[in-house]
C-alpha atoms as an extended CHARMM CRD file, in Angstrom:
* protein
*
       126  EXT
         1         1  UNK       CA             -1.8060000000      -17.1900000000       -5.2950000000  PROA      1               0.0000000000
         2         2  UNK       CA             -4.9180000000      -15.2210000000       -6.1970000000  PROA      2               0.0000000000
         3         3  UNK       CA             -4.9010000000      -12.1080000000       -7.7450000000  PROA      3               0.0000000000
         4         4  UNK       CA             -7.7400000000       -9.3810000000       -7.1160000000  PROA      4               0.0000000000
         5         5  UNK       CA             -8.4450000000       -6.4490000000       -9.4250000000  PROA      5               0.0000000000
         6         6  UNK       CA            -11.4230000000       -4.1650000000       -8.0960000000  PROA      6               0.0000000000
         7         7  UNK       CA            -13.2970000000       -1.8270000000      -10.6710000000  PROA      7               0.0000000000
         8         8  UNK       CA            -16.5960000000        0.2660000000      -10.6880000000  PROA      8               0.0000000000
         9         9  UNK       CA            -15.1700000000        3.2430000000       -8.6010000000  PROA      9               0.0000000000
        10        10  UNK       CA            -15.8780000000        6.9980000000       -9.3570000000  PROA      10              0.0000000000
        11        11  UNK       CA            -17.6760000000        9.4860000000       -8.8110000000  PROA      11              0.0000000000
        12        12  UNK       CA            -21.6640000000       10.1820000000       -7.5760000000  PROA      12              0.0000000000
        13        13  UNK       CA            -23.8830000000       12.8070000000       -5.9850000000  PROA      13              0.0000000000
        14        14  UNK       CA            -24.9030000000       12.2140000000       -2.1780000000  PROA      14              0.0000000000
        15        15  UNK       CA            -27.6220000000        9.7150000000       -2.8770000000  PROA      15              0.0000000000
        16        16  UNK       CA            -26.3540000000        8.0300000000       -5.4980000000  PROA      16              0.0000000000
        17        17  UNK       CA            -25.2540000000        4.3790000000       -6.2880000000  PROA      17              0.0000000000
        18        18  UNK       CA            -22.3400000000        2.7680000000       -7.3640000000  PROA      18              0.0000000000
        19        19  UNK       CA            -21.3050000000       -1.2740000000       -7.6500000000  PROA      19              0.0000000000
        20        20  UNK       CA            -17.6750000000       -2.5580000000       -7.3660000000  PROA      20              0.0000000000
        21        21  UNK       CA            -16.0700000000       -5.3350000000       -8.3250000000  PROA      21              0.0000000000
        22        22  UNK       CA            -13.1510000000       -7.5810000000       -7.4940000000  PROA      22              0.0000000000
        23        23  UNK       CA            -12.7310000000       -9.6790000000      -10.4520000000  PROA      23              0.0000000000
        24        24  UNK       CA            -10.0270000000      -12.7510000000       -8.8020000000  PROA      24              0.0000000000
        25        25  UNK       CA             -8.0380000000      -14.6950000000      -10.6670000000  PROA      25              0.0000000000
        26        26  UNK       CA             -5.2460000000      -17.4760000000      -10.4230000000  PROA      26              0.0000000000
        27        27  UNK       CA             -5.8320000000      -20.6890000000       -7.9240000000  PROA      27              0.0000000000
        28        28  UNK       CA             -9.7600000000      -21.7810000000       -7.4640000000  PROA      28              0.0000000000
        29        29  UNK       CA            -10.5150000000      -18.3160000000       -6.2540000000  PROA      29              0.0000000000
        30        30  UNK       CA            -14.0940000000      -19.4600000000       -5.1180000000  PROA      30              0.0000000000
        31        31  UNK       CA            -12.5690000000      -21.1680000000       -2.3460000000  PROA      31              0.0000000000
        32        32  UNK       CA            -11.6580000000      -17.8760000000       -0.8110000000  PROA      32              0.0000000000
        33        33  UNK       CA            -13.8820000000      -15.8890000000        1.6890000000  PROA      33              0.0000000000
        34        34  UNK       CA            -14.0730000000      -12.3470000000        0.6000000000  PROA      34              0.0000000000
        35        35  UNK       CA            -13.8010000000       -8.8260000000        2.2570000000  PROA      35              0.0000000000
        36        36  UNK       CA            -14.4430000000       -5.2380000000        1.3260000000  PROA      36              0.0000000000
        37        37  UNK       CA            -12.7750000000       -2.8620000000        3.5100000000  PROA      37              0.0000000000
        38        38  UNK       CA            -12.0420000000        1.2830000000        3.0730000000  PROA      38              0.0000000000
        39        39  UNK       CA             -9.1200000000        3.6980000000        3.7000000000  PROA      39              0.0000000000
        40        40  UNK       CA             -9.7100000000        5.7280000000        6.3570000000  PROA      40              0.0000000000
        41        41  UNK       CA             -6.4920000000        7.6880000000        8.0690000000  PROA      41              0.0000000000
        42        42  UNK       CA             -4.1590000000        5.3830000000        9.0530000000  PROA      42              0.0000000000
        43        43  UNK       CA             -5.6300000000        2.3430000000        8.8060000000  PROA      43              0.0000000000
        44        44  UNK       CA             -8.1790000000       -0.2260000000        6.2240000000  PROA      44              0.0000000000
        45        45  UNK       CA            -11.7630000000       -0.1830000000        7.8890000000  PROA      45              0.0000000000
        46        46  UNK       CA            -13.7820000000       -3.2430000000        7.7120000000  PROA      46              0.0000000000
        47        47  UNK       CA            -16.9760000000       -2.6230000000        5.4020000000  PROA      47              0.0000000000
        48        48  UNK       CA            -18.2540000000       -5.8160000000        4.1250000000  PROA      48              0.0000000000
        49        49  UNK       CA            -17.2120000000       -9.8590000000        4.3680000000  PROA      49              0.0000000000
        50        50  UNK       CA            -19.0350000000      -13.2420000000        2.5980000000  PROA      50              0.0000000000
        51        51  UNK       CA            -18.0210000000      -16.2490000000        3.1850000000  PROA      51              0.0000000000
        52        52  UNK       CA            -16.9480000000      -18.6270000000        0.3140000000  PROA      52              0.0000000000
        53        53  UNK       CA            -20.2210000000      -20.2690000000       -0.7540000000  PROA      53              0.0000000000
        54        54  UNK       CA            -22.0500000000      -16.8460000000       -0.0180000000  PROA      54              0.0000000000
        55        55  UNK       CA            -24.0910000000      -18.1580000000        2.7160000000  PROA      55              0.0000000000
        56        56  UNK       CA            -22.8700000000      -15.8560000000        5.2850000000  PROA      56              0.0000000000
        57        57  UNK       CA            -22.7650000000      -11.8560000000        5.0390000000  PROA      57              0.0000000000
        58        58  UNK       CA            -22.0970000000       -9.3130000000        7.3190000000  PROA      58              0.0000000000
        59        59  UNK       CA            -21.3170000000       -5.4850000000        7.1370000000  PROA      59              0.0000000000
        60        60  UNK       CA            -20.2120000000       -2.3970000000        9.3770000000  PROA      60              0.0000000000
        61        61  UNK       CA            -22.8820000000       -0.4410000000       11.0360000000  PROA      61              0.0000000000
        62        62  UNK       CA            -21.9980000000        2.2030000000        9.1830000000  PROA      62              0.0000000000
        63        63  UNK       CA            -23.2110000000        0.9720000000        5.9800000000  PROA      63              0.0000000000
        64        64  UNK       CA            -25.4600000000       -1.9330000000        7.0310000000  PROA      64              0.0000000000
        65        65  UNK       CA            -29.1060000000       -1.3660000000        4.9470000000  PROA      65              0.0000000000
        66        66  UNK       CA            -27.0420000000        0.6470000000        2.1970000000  PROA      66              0.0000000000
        67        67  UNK       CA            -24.4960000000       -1.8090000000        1.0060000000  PROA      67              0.0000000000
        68        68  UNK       CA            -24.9930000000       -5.3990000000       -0.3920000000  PROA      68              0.0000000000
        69        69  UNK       CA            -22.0570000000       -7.8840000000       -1.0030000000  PROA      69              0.0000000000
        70        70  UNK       CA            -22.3650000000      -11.0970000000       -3.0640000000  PROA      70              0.0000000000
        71        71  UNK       CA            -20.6840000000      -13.1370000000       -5.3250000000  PROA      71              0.0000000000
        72        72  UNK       CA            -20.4700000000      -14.7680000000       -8.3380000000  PROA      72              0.0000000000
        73        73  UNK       CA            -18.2690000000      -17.8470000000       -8.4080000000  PROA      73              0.0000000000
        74        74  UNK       CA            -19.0990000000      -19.0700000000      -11.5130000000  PROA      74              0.0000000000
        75        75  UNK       CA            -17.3810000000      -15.4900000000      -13.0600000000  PROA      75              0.0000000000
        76        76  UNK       CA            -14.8930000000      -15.1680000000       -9.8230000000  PROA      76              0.0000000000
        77        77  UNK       CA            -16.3890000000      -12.1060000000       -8.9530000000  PROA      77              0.0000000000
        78        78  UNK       CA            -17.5950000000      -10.1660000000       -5.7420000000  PROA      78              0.0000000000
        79        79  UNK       CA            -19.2310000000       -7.1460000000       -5.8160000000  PROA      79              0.0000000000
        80        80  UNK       CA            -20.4830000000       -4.2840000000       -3.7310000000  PROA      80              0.0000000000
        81        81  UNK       CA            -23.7860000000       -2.4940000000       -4.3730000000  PROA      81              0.0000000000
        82        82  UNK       CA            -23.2720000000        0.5890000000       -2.4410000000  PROA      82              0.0000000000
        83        83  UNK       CA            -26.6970000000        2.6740000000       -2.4570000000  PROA      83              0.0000000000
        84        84  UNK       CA            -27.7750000000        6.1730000000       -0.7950000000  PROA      84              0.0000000000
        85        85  UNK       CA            -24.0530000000        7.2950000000       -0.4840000000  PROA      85              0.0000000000
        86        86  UNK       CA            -22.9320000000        9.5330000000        1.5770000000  PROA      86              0.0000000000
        87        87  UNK       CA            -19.9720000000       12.4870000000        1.4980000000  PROA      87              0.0000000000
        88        88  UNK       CA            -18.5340000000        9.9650000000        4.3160000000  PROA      88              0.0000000000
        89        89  UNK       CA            -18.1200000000        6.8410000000        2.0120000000  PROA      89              0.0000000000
        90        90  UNK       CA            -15.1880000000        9.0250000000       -0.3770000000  PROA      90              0.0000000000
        91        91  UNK       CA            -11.9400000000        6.8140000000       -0.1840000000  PROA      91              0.0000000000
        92        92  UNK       CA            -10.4070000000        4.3410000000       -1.7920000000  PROA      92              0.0000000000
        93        93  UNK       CA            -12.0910000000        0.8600000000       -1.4530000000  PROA      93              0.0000000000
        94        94  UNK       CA             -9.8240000000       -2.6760000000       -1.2850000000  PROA      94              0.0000000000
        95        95  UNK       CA            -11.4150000000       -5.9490000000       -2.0060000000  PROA      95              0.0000000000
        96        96  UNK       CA             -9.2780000000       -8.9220000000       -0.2890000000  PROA      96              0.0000000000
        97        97  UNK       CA             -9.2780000000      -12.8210000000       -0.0140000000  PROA      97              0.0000000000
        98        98  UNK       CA             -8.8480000000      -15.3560000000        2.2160000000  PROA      98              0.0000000000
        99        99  UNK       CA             -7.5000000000      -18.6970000000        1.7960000000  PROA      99              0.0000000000
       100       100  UNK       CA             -8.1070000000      -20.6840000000        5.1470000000  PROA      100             0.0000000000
       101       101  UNK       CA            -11.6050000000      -20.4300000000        6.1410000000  PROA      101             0.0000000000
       102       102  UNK       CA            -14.0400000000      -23.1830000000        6.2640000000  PROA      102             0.0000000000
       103       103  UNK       CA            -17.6770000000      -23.1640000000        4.9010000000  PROA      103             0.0000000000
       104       104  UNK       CA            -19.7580000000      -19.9720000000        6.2930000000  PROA      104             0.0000000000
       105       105  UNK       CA            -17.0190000000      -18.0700000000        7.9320000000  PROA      105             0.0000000000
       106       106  UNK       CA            -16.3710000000      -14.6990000000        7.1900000000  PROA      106             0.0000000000
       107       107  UNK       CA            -13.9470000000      -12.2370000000        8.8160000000  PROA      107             0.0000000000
       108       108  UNK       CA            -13.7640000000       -8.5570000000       10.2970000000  PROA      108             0.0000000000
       109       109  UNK       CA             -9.9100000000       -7.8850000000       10.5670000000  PROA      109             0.0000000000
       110       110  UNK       CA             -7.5150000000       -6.9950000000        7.5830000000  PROA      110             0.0000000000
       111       111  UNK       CA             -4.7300000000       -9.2200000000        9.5100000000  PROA      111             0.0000000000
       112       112  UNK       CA             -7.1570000000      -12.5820000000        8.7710000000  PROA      112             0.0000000000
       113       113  UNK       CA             -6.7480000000      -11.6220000000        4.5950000000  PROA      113             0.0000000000
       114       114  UNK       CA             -4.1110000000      -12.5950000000        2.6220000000  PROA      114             0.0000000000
       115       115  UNK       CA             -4.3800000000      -11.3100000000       -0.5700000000  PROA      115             0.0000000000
       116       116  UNK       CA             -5.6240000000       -7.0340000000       -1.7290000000  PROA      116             0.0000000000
       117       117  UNK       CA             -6.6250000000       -5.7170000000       -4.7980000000  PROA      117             0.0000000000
       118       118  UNK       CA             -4.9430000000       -2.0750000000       -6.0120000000  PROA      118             0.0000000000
       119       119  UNK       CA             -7.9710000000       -0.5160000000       -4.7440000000  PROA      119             0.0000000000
       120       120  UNK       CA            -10.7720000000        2.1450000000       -6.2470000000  PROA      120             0.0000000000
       121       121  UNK       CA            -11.4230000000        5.0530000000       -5.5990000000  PROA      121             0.0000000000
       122       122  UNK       CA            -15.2820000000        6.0160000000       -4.6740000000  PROA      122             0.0000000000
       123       123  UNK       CA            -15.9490000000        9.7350000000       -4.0840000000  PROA      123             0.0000000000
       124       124  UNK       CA            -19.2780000000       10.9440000000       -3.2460000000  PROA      124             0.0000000000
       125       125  UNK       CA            -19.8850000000       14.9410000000       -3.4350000000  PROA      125             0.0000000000
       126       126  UNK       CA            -22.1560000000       17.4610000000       -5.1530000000  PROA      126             0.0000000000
């Protein structure tokens, strides 16, 4: 069992920057790949995955150049630098883990994650 707690969520002018976290804790969370994904009507949208030893990193087109994900397994943590937001990027934001994947992999759908954090809200507006 891991659990996931995500904080750094709030509010920021269009423009502005703001970095999550997902603080994990419980069994050898570093062996867990690690997702970021957003609440968008009806369903979680992919936004950002790493893989487990951070070597791999991939994001939606929609935020690819603005967002950065890493990790810190020495502290269990992954995080999400999200610069030059946008009005678009307001929703709640879900950091999630998964327990089966092999060195380098990284995955795009919510069904391939196991464990979700509570989620934070992020809401960009003037």
């Amino acid at each position: 069992q891991v659990q996931l707690i995500e904080s750094g969520g709030g509010w920021v002018q269009p423009g502005g920057s703001l970095r999550l976290s997902c603080e994990a804790s419980g069994r050898t969370p570093s062996m867990y790949a690690m997702g970021w994904f957003r609440q968008i009507p009806g369903r979680r949208e992919f936004v950002a995955a790493i893989s487990k030893n951070g070597a791999t990193t991939d994001y939606d087109n929609s935020v690819k150049g603005r967002f950065t994900i890493s990790r810190d397994n020495a502290k269990n943590t992954v995080f999400l630098q999200m610069n030059n937001l946008r009005p678009e990027d307001t929703t709640v934001y879900y950091c999630a883990a998964d327990q089966d994947s092999k060195d380098g992999e990284i995955w795009y759908g919510r069904d391939y994650y196991e464990y979700w954090g509570q989620g934070t809200q992020v809401t960009v507006s003037s």
